[in-house]
mmCIF file of C-alpha atoms in Angstrom:
data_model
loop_
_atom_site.group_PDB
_atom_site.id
_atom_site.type_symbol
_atom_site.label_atom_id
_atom_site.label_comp_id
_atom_site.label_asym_id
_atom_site.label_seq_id
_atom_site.Cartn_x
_atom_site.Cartn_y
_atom_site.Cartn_z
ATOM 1 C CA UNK A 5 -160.422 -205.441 68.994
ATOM 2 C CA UNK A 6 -162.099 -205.311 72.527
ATOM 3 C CA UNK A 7 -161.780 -208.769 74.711
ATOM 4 C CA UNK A 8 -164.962 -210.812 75.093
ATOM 5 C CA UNK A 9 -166.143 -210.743 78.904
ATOM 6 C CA UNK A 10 -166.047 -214.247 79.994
ATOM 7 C CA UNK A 11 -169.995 -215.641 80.172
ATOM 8 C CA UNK A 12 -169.086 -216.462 84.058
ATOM 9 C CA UNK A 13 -168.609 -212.731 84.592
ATOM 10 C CA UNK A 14 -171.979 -212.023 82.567
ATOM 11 C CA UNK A 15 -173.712 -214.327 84.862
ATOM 12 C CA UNK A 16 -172.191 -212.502 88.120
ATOM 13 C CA UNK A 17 -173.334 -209.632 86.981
ATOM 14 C CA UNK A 18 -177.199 -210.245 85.946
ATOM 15 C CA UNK A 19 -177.174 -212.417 89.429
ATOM 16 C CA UNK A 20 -175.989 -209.423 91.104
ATOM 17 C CA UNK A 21 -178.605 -207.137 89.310
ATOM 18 C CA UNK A 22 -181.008 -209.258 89.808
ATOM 19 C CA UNK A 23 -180.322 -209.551 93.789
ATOM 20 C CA UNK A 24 -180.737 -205.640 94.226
ATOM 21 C CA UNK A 25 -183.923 -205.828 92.097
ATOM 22 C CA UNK A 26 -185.098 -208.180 94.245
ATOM 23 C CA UNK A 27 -183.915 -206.452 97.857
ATOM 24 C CA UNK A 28 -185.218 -203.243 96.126
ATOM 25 C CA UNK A 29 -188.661 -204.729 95.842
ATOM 26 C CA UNK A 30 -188.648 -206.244 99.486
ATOM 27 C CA UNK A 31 -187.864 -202.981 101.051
ATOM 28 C CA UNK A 32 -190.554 -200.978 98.641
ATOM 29 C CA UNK A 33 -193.476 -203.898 100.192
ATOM 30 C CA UNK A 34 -191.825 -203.625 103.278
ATOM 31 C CA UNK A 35 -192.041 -199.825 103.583
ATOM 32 C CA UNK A 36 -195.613 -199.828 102.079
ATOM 33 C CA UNK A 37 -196.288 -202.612 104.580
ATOM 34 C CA UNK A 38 -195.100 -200.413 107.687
ATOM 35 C CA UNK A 39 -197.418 -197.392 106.475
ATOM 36 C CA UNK A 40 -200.292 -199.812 106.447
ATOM 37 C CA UNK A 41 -199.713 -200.577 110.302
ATOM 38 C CA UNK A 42 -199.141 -196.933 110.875
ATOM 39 C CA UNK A 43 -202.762 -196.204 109.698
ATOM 40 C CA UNK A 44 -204.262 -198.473 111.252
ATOM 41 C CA UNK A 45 -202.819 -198.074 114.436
ATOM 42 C CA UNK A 46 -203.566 -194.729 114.145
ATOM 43 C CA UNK A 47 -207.273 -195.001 113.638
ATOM 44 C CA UNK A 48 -207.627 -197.884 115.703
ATOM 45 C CA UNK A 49 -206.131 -195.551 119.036
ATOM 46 C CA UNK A 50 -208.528 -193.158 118.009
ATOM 47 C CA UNK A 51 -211.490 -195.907 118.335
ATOM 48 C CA UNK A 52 -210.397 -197.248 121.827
ATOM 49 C CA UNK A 53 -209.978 -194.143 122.636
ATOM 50 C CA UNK A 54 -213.792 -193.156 122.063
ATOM 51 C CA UNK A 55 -214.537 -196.885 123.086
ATOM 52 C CA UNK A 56 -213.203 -196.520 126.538
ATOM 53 C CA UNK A 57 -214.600 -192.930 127.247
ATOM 54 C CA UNK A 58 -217.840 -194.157 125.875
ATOM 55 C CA UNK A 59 -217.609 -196.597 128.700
ATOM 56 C CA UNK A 60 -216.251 -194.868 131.467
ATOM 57 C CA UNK A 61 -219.505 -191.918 130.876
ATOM 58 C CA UNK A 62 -221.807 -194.713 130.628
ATOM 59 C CA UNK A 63 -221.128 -196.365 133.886
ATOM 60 C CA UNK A 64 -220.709 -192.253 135.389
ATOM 61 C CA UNK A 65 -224.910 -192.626 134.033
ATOM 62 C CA UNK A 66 -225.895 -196.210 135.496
ATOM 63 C CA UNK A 67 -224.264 -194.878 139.227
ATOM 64 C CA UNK A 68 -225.843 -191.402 138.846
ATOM 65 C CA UNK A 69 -229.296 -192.899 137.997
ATOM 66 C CA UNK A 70 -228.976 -195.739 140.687
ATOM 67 C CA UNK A 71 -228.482 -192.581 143.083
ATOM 68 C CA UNK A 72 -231.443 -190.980 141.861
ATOM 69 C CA UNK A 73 -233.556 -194.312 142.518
ATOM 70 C CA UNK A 74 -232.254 -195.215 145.559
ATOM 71 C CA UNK A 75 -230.471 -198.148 144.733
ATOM 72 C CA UNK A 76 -227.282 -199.314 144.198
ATOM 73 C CA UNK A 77 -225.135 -199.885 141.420
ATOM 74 C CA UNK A 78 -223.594 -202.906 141.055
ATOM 75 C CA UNK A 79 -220.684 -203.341 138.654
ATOM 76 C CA UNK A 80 -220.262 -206.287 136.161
ATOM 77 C CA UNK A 81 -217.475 -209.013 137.664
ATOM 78 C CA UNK A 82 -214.069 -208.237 136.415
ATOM 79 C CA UNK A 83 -212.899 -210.266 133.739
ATOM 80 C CA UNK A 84 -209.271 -209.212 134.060
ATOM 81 C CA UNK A 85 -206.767 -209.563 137.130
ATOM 82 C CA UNK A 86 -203.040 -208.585 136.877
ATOM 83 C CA UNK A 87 -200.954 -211.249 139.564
ATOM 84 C CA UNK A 88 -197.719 -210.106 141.246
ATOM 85 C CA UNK A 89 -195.713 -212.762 142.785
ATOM 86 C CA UNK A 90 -194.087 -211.312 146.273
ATOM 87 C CA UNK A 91 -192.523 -213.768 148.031
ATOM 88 C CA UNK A 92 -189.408 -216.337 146.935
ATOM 89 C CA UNK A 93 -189.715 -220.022 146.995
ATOM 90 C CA UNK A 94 -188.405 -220.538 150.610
ATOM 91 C CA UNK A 95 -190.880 -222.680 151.969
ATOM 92 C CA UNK A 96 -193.488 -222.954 149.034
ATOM 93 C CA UNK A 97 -195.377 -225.982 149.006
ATOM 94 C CA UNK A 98 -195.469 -228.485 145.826
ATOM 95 C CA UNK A 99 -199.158 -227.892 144.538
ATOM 96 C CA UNK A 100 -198.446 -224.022 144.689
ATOM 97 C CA UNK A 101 -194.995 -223.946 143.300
ATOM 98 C CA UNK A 102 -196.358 -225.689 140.466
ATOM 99 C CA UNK A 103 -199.374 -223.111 140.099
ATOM 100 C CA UNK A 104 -197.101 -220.700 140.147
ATOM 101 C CA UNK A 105 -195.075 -221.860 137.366
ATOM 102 C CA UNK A 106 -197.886 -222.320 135.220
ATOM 103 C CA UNK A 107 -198.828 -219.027 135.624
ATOM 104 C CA UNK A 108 -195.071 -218.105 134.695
ATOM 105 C CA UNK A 109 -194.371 -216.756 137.610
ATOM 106 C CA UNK A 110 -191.340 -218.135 138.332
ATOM 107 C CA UNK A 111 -189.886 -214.961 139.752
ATOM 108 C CA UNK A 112 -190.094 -212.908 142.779
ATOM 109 C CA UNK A 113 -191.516 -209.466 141.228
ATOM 110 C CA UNK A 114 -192.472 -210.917 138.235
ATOM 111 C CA UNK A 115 -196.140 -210.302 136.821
ATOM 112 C CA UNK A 116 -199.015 -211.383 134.660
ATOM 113 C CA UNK A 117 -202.512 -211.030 133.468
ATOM 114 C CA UNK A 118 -204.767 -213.899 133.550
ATOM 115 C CA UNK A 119 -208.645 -214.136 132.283
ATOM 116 C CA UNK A 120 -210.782 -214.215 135.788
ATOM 117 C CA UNK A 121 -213.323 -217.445 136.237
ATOM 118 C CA UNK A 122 -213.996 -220.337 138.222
ATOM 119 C CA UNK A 123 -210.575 -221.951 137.112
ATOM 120 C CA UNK A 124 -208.232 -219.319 137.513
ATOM 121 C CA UNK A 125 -210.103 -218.005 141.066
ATOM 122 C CA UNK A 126 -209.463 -221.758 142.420
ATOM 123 C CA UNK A 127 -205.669 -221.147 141.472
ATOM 124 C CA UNK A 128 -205.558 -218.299 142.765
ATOM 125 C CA UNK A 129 -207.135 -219.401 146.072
ATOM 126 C CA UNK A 130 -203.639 -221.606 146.469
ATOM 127 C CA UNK A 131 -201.605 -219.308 145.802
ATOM 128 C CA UNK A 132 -202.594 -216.509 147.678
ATOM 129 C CA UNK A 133 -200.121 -216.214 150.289
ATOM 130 C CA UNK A 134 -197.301 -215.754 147.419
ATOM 131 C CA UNK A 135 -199.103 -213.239 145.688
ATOM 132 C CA UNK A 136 -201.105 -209.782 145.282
ATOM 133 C CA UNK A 137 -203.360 -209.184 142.411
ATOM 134 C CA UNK A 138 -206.427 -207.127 141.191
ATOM 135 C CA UNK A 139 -208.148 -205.318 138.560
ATOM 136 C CA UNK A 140 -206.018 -203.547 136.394
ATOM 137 C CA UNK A 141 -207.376 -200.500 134.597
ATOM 138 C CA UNK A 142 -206.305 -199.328 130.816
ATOM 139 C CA UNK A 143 -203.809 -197.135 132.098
ATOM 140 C CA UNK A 144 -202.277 -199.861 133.829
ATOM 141 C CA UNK A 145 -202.176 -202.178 131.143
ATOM 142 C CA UNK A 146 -201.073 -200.008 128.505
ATOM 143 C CA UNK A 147 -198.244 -198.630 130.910
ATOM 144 C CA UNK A 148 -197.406 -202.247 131.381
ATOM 145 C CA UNK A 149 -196.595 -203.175 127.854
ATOM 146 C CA UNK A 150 -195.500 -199.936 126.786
ATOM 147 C CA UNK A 151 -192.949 -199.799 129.550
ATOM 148 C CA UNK A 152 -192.192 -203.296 130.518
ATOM 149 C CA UNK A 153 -193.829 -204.966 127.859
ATOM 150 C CA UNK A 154 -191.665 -208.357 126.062
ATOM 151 C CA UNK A 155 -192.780 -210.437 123.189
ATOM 152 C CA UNK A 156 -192.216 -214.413 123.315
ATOM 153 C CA UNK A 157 -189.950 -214.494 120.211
ATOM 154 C CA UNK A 158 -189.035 -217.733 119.315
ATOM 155 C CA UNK A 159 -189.035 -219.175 122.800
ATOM 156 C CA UNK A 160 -187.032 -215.869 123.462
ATOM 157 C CA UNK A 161 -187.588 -212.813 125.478
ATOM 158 C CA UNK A 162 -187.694 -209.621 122.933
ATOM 159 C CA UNK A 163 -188.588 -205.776 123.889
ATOM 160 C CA UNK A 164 -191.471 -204.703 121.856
ATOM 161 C CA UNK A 165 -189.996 -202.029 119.942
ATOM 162 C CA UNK A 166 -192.438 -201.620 117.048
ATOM 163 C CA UNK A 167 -195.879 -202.350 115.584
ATOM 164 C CA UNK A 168 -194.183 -204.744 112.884
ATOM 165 C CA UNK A 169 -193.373 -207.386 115.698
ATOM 166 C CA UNK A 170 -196.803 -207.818 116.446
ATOM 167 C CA UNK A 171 -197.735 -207.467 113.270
ATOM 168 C CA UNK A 172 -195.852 -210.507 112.171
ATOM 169 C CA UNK A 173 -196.781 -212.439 115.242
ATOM 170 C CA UNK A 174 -200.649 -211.470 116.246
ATOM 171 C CA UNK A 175 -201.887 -210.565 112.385
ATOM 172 C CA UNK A 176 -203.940 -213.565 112.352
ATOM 173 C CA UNK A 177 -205.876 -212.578 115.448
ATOM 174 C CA UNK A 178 -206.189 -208.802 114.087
ATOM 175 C CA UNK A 179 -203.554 -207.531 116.398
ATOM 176 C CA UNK A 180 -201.473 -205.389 114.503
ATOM 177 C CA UNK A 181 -200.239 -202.954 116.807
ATOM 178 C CA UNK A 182 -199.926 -201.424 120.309
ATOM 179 C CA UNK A 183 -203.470 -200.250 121.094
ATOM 180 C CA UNK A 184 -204.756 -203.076 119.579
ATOM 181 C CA UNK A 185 -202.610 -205.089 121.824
ATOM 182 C CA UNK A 186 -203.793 -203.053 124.982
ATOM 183 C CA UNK A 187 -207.386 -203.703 124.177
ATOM 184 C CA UNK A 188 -207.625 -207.174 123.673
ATOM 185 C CA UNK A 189 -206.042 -207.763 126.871
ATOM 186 C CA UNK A 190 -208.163 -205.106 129.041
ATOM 187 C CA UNK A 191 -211.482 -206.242 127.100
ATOM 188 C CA UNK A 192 -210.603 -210.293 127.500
ATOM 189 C CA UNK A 193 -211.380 -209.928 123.546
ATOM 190 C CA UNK A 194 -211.968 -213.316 122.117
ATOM 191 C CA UNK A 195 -208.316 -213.732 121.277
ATOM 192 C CA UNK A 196 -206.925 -212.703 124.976
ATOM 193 C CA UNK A 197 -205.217 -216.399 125.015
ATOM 194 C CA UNK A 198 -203.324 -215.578 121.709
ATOM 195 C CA UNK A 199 -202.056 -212.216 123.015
ATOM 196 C CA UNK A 200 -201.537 -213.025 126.720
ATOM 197 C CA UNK A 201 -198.792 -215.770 124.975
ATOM 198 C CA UNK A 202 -197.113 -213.208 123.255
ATOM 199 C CA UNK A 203 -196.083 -210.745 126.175
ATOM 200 C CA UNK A 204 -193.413 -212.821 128.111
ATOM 201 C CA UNK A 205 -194.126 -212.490 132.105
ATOM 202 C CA UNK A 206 -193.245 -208.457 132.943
ATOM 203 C CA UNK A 207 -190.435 -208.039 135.463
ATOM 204 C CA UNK A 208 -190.954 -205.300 137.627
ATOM 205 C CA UNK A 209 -189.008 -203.423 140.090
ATOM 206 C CA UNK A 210 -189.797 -203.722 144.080
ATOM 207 C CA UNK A 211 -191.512 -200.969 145.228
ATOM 208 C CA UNK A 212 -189.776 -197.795 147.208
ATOM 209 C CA UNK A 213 -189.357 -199.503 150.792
ATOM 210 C CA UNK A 214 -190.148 -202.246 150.158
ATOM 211 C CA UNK A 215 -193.224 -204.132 151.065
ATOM 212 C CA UNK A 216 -194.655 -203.848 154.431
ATOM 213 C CA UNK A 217 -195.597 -207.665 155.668
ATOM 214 C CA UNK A 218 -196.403 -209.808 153.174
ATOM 215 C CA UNK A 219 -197.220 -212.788 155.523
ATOM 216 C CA UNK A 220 -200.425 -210.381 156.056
ATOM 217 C CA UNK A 221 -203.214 -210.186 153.440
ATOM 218 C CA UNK A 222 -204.004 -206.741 152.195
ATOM 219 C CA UNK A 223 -207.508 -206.537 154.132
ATOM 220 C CA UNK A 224 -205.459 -206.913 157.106
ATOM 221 C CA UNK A 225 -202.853 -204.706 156.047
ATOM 222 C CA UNK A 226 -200.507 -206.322 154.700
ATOM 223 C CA UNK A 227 -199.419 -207.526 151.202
ATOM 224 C CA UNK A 228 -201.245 -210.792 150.013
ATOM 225 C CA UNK A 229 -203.887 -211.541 148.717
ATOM 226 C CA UNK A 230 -206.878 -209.678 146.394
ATOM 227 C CA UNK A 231 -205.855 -205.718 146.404
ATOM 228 C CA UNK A 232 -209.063 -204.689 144.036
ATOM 229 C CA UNK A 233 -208.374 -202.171 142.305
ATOM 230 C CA UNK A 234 -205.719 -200.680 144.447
ATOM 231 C CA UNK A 235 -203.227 -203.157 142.157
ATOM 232 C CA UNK A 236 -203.026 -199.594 139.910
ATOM 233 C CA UNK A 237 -201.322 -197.917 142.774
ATOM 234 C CA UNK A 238 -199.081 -200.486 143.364
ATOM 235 C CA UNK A 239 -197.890 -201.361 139.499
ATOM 236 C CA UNK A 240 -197.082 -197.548 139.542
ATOM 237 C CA UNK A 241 -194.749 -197.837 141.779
ATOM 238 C CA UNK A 242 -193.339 -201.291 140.465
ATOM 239 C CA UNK A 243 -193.074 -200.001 136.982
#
């Protein structure tokens, strides 16, 4: 006559069948899930792509024209300035230390990209002696946050290592991946706030040699101060 298994060990067992049905499911949604974000991303590189080409031949146009005419092109104001902080807090007064830690830039070396208007150019106008900024282009901000990019993960820093971290952070906004990422901060999309919170401020390395003399602005050769578009050369090397 065979023994009766006890009902606890019956109920051990269906729990424990029941748990791998369960993680089974999770990682079949979670594995659909990731090939979701892989197409998208995929086709949604392929759009900036042709977005930012688009762009760049259409301006190539407006100059060429304006050439033609006569006249002179002039350029729509940037909306987007990446901000370098180059000097230590030795001898920083209050009103800019505090600017400066607002920005999160709490650092020596430490970066960030803030949304350009009347606000931010009157903070900027304090703090110019401690810093160099200018207008970064999509190279530079996708080499920024695919190299030294770091998520604000529960008040923590995290490397962004894969499309599912933004996913589960920026979904709401439509963010779901890398390039999607890039673009909202080099367009100032409509949810640049939500995205520029994400990436914790980007530590960078000091450029080869140093700098120069950074108690001179950069229109008198030095370091400070508005660098244009001549803040691409310098993340390079900072990277």
């Amino acid at each position: 006559m065979s023994k009766q298994v006890p009902e606890t060990i019956k109920k051990q067992k269906k729990r424990s069948f029941n748990s791998k049905e369960v993680k089974q499911e999770k990682n079949e949604k979670r594995m659909k899930l990731l090939k979701e974000i892989q197409e998208k991303a995929y086709k949604r590189a392929e759009k900036y792509e042709k977005e930012y080409l688009d762009q760049e031949q259409k301006l190539k146009e407006l100059k060429q024209k304006a050439l033609k005419e006569g006249s002179f092109y002039r350029e729509p104001e940037p909306k987007l300035a990446f901000i370098i902080r180059i000097r230590g807090i030795v001898g920083v007064p209050p009103k800019p230390r505090k600017i400066l830690q607002l920005l999160r830039l709490r650092r020596i070396y430490s970066g960030v990209f803030i949304r350009l208007n009347k606000s931010s150019l009157r903070m900027l106008h304090f703090i110019d002696p401690y810093v160099t900024w200018g207008y970064p282009d999509v190279e530079t901000v996708r080499a920024l946050i695919y190299k030294r990019g770091h998520a604000r993960v529960n008040h923590q820093r995290k490397i962004i290592d894969s499309n599912e971290m933004i996913y589960d952070k920026l979904q709401k906004y439509d963010i779901v991946c890398m390039e999607d990422l890039v673009h909202e901060i080099y367009t100032v999309g409509k949810n640049f706030k939500h995205a520029n919170s994400f990436l914790w401020a980007f530590k960078l390395k000091p450029p080869v040699g140093g700098f120069s003399t950074v108690k001179k602005s950069f229109v008198n050769k030095g370091e400070h101060g508005n660098r244009e578009q001549y803040i691409n050369t310098l993340v390079k090397k900072m990277i």
